[in-house]
Coordinates of C-alpha atoms in Angstrom, one line a residue:
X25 CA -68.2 53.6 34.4
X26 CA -66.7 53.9 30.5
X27 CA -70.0 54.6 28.7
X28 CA -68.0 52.2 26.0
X29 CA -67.7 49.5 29.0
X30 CA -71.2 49.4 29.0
X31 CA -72.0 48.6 25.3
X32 CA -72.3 44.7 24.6
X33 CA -70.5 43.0 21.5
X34 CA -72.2 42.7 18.3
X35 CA -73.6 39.1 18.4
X36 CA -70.8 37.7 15.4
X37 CA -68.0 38.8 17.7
X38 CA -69.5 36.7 21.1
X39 CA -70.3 33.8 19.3
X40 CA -66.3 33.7 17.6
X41 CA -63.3 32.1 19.0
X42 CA -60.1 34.2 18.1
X43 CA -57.7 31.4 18.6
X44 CA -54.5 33.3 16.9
X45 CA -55.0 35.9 19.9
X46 CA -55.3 33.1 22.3
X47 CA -52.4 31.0 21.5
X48 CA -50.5 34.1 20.9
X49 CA -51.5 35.2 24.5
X50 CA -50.8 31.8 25.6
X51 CA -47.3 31.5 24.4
X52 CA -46.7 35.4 26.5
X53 CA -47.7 33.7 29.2
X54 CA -45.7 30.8 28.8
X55 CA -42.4 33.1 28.4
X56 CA -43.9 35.4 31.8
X57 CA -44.2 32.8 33.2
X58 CA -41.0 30.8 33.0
X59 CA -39.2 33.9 33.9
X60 CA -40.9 33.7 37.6
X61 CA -40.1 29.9 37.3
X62 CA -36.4 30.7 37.4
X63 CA -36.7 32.1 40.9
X64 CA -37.3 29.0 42.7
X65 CA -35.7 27.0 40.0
X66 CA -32.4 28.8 41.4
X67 CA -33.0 27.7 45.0
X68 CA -30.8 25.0 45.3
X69 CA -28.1 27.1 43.5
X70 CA -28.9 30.2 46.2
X71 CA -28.8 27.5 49.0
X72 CA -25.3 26.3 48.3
X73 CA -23.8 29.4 46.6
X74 CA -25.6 32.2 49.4
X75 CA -25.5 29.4 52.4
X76 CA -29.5 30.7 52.8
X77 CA -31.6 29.3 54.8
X78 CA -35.2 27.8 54.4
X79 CA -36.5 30.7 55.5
X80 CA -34.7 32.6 53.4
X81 CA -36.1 31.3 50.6
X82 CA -39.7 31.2 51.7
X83 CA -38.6 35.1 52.1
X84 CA -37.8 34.8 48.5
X85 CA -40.5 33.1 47.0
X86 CA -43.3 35.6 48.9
X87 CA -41.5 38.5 48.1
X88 CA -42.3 37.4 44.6
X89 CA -45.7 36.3 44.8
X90 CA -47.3 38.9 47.8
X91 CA -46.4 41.6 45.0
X92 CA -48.4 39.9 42.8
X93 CA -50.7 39.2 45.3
X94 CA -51.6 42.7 45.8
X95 CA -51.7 44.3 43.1
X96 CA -53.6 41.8 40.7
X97 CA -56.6 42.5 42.2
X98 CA -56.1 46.4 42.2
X99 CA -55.2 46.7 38.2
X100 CA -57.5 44.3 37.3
X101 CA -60.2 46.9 39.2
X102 CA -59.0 49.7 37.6
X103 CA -59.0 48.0 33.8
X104 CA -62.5 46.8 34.6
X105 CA -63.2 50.5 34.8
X106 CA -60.8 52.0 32.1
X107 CA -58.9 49.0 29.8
X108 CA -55.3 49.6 29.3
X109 CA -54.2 47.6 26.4
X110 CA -50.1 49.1 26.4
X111 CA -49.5 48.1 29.9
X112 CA -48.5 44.3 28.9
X113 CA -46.1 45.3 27.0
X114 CA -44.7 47.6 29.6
X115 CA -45.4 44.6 32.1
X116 CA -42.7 42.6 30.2
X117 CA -40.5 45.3 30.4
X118 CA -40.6 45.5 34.3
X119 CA -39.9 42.0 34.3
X120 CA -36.9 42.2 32.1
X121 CA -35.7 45.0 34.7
X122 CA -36.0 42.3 37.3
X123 CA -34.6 39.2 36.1
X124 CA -31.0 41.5 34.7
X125 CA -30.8 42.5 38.5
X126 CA -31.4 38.8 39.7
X127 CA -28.5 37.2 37.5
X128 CA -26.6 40.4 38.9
X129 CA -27.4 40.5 42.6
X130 CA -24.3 40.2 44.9
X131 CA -26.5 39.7 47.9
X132 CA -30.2 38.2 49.5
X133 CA -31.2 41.9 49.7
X134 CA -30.6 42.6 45.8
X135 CA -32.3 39.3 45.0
X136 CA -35.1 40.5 47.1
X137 CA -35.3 43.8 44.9
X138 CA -34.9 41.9 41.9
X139 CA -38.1 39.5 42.5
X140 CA -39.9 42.2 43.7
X141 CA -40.2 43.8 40.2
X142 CA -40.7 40.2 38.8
X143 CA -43.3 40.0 40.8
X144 CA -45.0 43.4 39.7
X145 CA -44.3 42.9 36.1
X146 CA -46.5 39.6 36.6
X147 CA -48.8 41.9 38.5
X148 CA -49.8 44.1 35.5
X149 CA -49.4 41.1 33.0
X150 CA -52.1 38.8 34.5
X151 CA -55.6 40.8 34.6
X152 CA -55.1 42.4 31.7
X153 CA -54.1 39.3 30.0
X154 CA -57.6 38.0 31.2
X155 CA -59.4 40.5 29.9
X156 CA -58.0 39.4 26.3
X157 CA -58.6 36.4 26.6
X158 CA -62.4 36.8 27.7
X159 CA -62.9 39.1 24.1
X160 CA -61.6 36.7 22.7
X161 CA -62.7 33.1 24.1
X162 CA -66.4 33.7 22.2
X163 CA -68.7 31.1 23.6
X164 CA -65.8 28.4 24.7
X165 CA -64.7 30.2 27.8
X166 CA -63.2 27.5 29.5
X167 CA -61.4 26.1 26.5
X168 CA -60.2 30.0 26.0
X169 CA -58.3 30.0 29.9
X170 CA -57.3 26.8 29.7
X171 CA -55.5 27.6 26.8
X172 CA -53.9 31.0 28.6
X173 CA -53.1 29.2 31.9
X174 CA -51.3 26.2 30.4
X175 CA -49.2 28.9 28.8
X176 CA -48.3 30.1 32.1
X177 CA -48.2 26.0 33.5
X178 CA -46.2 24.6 30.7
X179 CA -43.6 28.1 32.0
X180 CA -43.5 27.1 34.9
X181 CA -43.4 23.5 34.1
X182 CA -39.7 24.6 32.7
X183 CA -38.6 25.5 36.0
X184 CA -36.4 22.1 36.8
X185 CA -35.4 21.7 32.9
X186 CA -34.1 25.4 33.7
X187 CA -32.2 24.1 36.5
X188 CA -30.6 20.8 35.5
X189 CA -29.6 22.7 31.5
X190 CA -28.7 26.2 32.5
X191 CA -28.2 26.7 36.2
X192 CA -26.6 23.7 37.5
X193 CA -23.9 24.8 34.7
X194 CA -23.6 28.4 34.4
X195 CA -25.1 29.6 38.0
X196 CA -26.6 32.8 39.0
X197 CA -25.2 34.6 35.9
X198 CA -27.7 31.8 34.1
X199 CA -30.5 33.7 34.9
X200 CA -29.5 36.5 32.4
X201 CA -30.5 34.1 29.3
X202 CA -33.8 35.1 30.2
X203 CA -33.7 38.6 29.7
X204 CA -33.9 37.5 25.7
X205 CA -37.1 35.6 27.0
X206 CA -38.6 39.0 28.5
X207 CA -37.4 40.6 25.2
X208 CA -39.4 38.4 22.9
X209 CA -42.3 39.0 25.3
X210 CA -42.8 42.2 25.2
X211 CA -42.4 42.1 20.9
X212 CA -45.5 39.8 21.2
X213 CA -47.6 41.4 23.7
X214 CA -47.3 44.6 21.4
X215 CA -48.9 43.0 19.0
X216 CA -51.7 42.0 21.3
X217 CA -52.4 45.1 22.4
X218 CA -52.7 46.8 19.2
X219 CA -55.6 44.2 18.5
X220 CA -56.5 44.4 22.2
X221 CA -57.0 48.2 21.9
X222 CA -58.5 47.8 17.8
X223 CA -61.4 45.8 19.8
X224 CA -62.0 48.4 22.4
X225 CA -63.0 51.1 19.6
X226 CA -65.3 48.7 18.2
X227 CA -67.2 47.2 21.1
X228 CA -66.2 46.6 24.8
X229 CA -67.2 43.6 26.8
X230 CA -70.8 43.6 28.5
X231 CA -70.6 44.3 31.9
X232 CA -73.3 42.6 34.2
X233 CA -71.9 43.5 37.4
X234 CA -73.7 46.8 37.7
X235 CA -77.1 44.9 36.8
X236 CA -76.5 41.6 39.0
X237 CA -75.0 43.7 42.0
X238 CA -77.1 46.9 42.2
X239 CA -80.2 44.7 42.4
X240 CA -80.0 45.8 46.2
X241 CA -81.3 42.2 47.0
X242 CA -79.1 41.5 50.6
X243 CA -79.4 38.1 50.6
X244 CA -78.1 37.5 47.0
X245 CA -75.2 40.0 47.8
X246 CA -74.7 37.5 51.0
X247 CA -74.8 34.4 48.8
X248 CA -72.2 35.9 46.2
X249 CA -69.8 36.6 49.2
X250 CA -70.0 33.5 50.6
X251 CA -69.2 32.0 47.3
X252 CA -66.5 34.1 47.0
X253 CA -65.0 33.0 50.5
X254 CA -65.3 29.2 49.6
X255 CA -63.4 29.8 46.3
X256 CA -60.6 31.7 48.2
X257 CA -60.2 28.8 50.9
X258 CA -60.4 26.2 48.0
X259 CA -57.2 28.2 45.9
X260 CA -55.1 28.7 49.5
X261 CA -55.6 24.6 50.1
X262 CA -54.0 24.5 46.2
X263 CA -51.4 26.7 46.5
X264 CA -50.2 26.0 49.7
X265 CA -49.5 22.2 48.4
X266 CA -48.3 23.6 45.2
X267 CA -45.6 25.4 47.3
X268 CA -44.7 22.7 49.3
X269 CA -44.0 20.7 45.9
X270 CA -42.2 23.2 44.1
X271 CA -40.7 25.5 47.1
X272 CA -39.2 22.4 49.2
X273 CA -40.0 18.4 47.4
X274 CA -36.5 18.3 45.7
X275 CA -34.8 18.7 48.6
X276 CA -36.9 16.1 49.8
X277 CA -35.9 14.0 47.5
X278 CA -32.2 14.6 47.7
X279 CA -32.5 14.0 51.6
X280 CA -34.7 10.8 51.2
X281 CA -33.9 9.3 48.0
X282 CA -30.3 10.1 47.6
X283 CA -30.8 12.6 44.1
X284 CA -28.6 14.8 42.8
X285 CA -29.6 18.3 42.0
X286 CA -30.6 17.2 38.6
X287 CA -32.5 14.4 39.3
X288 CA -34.4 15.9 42.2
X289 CA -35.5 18.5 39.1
X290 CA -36.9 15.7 36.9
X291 CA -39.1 14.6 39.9
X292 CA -40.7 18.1 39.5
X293 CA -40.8 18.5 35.9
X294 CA -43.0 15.7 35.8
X295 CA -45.1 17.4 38.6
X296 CA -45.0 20.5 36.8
X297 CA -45.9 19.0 33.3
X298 CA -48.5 17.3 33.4
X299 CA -50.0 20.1 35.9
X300 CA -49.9 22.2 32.9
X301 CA -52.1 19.3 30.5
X302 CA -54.2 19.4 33.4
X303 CA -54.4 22.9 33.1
X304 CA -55.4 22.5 29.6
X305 CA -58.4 19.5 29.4
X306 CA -59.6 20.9 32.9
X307 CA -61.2 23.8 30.8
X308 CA -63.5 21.8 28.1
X309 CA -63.5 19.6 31.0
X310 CA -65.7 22.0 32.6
X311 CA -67.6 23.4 29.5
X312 CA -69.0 19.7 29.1
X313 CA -69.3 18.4 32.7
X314 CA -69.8 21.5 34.5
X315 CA -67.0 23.9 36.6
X316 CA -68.1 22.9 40.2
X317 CA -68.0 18.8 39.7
X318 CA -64.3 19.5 37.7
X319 CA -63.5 21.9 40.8
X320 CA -64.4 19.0 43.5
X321 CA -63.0 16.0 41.4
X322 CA -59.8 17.9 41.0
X323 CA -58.9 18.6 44.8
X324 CA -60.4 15.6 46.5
X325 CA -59.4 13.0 43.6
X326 CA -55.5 14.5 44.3
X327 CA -56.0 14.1 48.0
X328 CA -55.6 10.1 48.6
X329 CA -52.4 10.4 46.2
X330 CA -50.7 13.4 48.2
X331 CA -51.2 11.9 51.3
X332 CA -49.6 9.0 50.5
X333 CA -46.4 10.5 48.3
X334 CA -44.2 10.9 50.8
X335 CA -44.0 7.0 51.9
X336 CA -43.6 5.8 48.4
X337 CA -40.5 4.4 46.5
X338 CA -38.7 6.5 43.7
X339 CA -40.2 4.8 41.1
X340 CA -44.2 5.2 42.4
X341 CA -43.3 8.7 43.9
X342 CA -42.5 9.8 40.5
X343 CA -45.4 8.5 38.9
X344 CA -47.3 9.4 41.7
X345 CA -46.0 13.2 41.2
X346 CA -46.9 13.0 37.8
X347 CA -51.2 12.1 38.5
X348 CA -51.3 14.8 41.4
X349 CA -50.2 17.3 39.1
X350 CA -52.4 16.3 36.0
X351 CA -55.5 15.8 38.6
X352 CA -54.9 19.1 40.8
X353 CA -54.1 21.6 38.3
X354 CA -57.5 20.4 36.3
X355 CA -59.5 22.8 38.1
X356 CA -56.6 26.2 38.1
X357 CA -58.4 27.7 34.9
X358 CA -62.1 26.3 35.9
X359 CA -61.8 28.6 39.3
X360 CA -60.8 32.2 36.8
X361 CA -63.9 30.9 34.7
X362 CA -66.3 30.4 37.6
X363 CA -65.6 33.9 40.0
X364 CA -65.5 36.0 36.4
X365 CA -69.7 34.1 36.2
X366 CA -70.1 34.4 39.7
X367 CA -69.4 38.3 39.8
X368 CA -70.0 38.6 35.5
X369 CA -68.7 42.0 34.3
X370 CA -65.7 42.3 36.5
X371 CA -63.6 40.2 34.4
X372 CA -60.4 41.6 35.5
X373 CA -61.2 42.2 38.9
X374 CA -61.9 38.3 39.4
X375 CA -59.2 37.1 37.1
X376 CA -56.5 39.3 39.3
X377 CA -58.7 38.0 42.9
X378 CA -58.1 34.5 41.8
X379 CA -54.9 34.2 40.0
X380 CA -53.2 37.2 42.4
X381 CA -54.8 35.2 45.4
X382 CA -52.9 32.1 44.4
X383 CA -49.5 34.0 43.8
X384 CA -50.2 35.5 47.4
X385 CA -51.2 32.0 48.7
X386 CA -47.9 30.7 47.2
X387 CA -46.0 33.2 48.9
X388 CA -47.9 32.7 52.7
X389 CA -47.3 28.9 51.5
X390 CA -43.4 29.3 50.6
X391 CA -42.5 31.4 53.8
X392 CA -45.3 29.6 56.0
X393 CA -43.9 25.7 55.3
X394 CA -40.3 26.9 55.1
X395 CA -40.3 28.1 58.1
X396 CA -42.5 25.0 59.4
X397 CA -39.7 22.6 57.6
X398 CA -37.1 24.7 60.0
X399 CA -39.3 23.9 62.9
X400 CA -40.0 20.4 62.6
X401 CA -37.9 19.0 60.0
X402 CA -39.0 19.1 55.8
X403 CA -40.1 15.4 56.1
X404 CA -42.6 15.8 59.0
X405 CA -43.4 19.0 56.6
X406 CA -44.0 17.3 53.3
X407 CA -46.2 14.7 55.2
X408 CA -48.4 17.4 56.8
X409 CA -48.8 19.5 53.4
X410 CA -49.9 16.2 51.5
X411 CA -53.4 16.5 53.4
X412 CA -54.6 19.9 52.2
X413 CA -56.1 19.0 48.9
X414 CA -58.9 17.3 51.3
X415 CA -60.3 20.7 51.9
X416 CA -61.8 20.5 48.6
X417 CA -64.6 18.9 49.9
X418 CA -65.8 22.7 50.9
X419 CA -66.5 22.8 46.9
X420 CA -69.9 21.4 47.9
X421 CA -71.0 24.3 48.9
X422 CA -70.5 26.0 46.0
X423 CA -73.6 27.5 43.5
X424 CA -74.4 24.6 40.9
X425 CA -73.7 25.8 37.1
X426 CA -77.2 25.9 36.8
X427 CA -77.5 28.5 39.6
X428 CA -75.4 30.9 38.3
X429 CA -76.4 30.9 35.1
X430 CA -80.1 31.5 36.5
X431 CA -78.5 34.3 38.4
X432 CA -77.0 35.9 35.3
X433 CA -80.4 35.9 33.8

């Protein structure tokens, strides 16, 4: 271990919120972000233009994500041992690699290669990105990542804006606007990383893992696992009805409502929206009220609307849209919070096991349901995916607050 690693912050620093660095950060992961968002934004486009297939585009969408998948978990390892502030700029620039070749790419294979790096720029980006945002959150942790992952929401949020304003009109060759998106990024994240890397010669973040872990105590090792498995079943019952909605709900709504392209975006816009200002309140949310109730009120409150979305009217559906996504991505930034004070010390590590774990949940979700809407027909499909959110109930068996913060004692 970094001999620096070990060191704790002087007490001024842990008790300050940098919120320049934070909204900075959040705004890099806004512009990240969006850049992914044009890959299933351009679905209906590669649908008509291609003639793909469902399953194509599942094949898409986890080609993306299982990248990200991956790897998040691997960096964010290795910068819990040794930090690497330069990678996010160089993340960007992977990224901006990746979305040139997708506004390029004459065939399915070259869009596959073109996600591919997408997905490993968003790789590198995201546990590092963590790890700047935990130096800098001070005492406010979940106010801190709820203001990162709304960045990152509110991107993705742009994904049917992007469709309707710039794809429906200009195509695939649309997708190269964005390459002035990854070039702004990576001008911002050098700036973070010189203050990043500034930080690092002064103090480095506390790490508690080595103390909490190595007590050798089995059956507290057992308890953390466990933990660790409910929180990983809890983010695959979100993600997989986060696909469904993104991956596969407009053409849904085209088939049942009668939309065009454009207005089957606005249905997830509104979806995507106001999942990013849940995002964003789910975080002092949880810093009042405590992260396990806002984890179980977020995926069991979201459960009696999902289920019944797919019966309802145009008018309800989209308001209905509008309170799932608000009320299930409330809890998206409490579940980085908790793992990271679950497993304290391996901030990366658990910000890459989360976040990558969704990505990779995505992707299992995107292949998984559109093969499943080959199968069986995307209405059948849609109804089935609205009952997942009811596996939220597992939360009860999560550690109180209380317990882990006796645990980090």
């Amino acid at each position: 271990m970094n001999q620096s690693a070990a060191r704790p912050l002087p007490q001024k620093e842990k008790e300050t919120t940098t919120y320049k660095i934070l909204f900075i950060l959040g705004l890099c992961h806004l512009l990240n972000d969006s850049i992914q968002s044009v890959i299933p934004a351009m679905f209906p486009i590669l649908e008509k233009s291609m003639g793909l297939s469902f399953t194509q585009l599942g094949m898409i969408a986890f080609s993306l994500n299982i990248v990200s998948s991956i790897m998040q978990p691997v960096i964010g390892l290795i910068s819990d041992r040794k930090p690497m502030p330069f990678v996010l700029p160089v993340s960007l620039t992977v990224t901006l690699f990746g979305i040139m070749g997708l506004a390029f790419a004459p065939s399915f294979e070259w869009i596959i290669l073109s996600v591919l790096l997408i997905g490993l720029g968003s790789a590198i980006f995201h546990p590092e990105g963590s790890r700047v945002v935990y130096m800098a959150a001070g005492p406010r942790r979940g106010l801190a990542q709820s203001i990162y992952q709304v960045g990152g929401n509110s991107g993705q949020a742009l994904a049917p804006l992007i469709t309707a304003l710039i794809l429906v009109p200009f195509g695939q060759r649309g997708a190269a606007w964005f390459i002035i998106v990854a070039a702004a990024a990576v001008a911002l994240l050098f700036y973070i990383a010189t203050w990043y890397a500034g930080r690092l010669k002064e103090a480095s973040l506390r790490t508690k893992a080595k103390k909490v872990v190595g007590k050798g105590n089995q059956g507290f090792i057992k308890k953390i696992k466990q933990s660790l498995i409910v929180i990983l079943l809890l983010i695959f019952a979100r993600s997989w009805y986060l696909s469904g909605i993104t991956n596969f709900y407009a053409f849904y709504a085209i088939e049942k409502y009668g939309l065009t392209i454009r207005e089957s975006q606005l249905f997830l816009f509104a979806f995507l929206i106001t999942g990013a200002i849940g995002t964003f309140f789910g975080g002092p949310l949880a810093d009042r009220f405590g992260k396990k109730r806002i984890i179980f009120l977020s995926l069991i409150g979201t459960a009696p609307i999902s289920i019944l979305l797919p019966f309802a009217p145009p008018a309800a559906a989209f308001a209905m849209l509008a309170l799932c996504g608000f009320i299930l991505m409330s809890s998206f930034s409490v579940t980085v919070v908790y793992a990271q004070e679950l497993v304290p010390g391996k901030i990366g590590t658990m910000a890459g096991l989360t976040v990558g774990l969704a990505f990779g949940m995505g992707a299992l979700g995107s292949i998984g349901l559109g093969y499943l809407a080959d199968l069986i027909g995307l209405p059948l499909t849609i109804i089935y995916t609205g009952f997942l959110p009811l596996l939220g109930i597992m939360t009860i068996l999560l550690p109180s607050d209380e317990t882990l913060a006796a645990w980090n004692q």
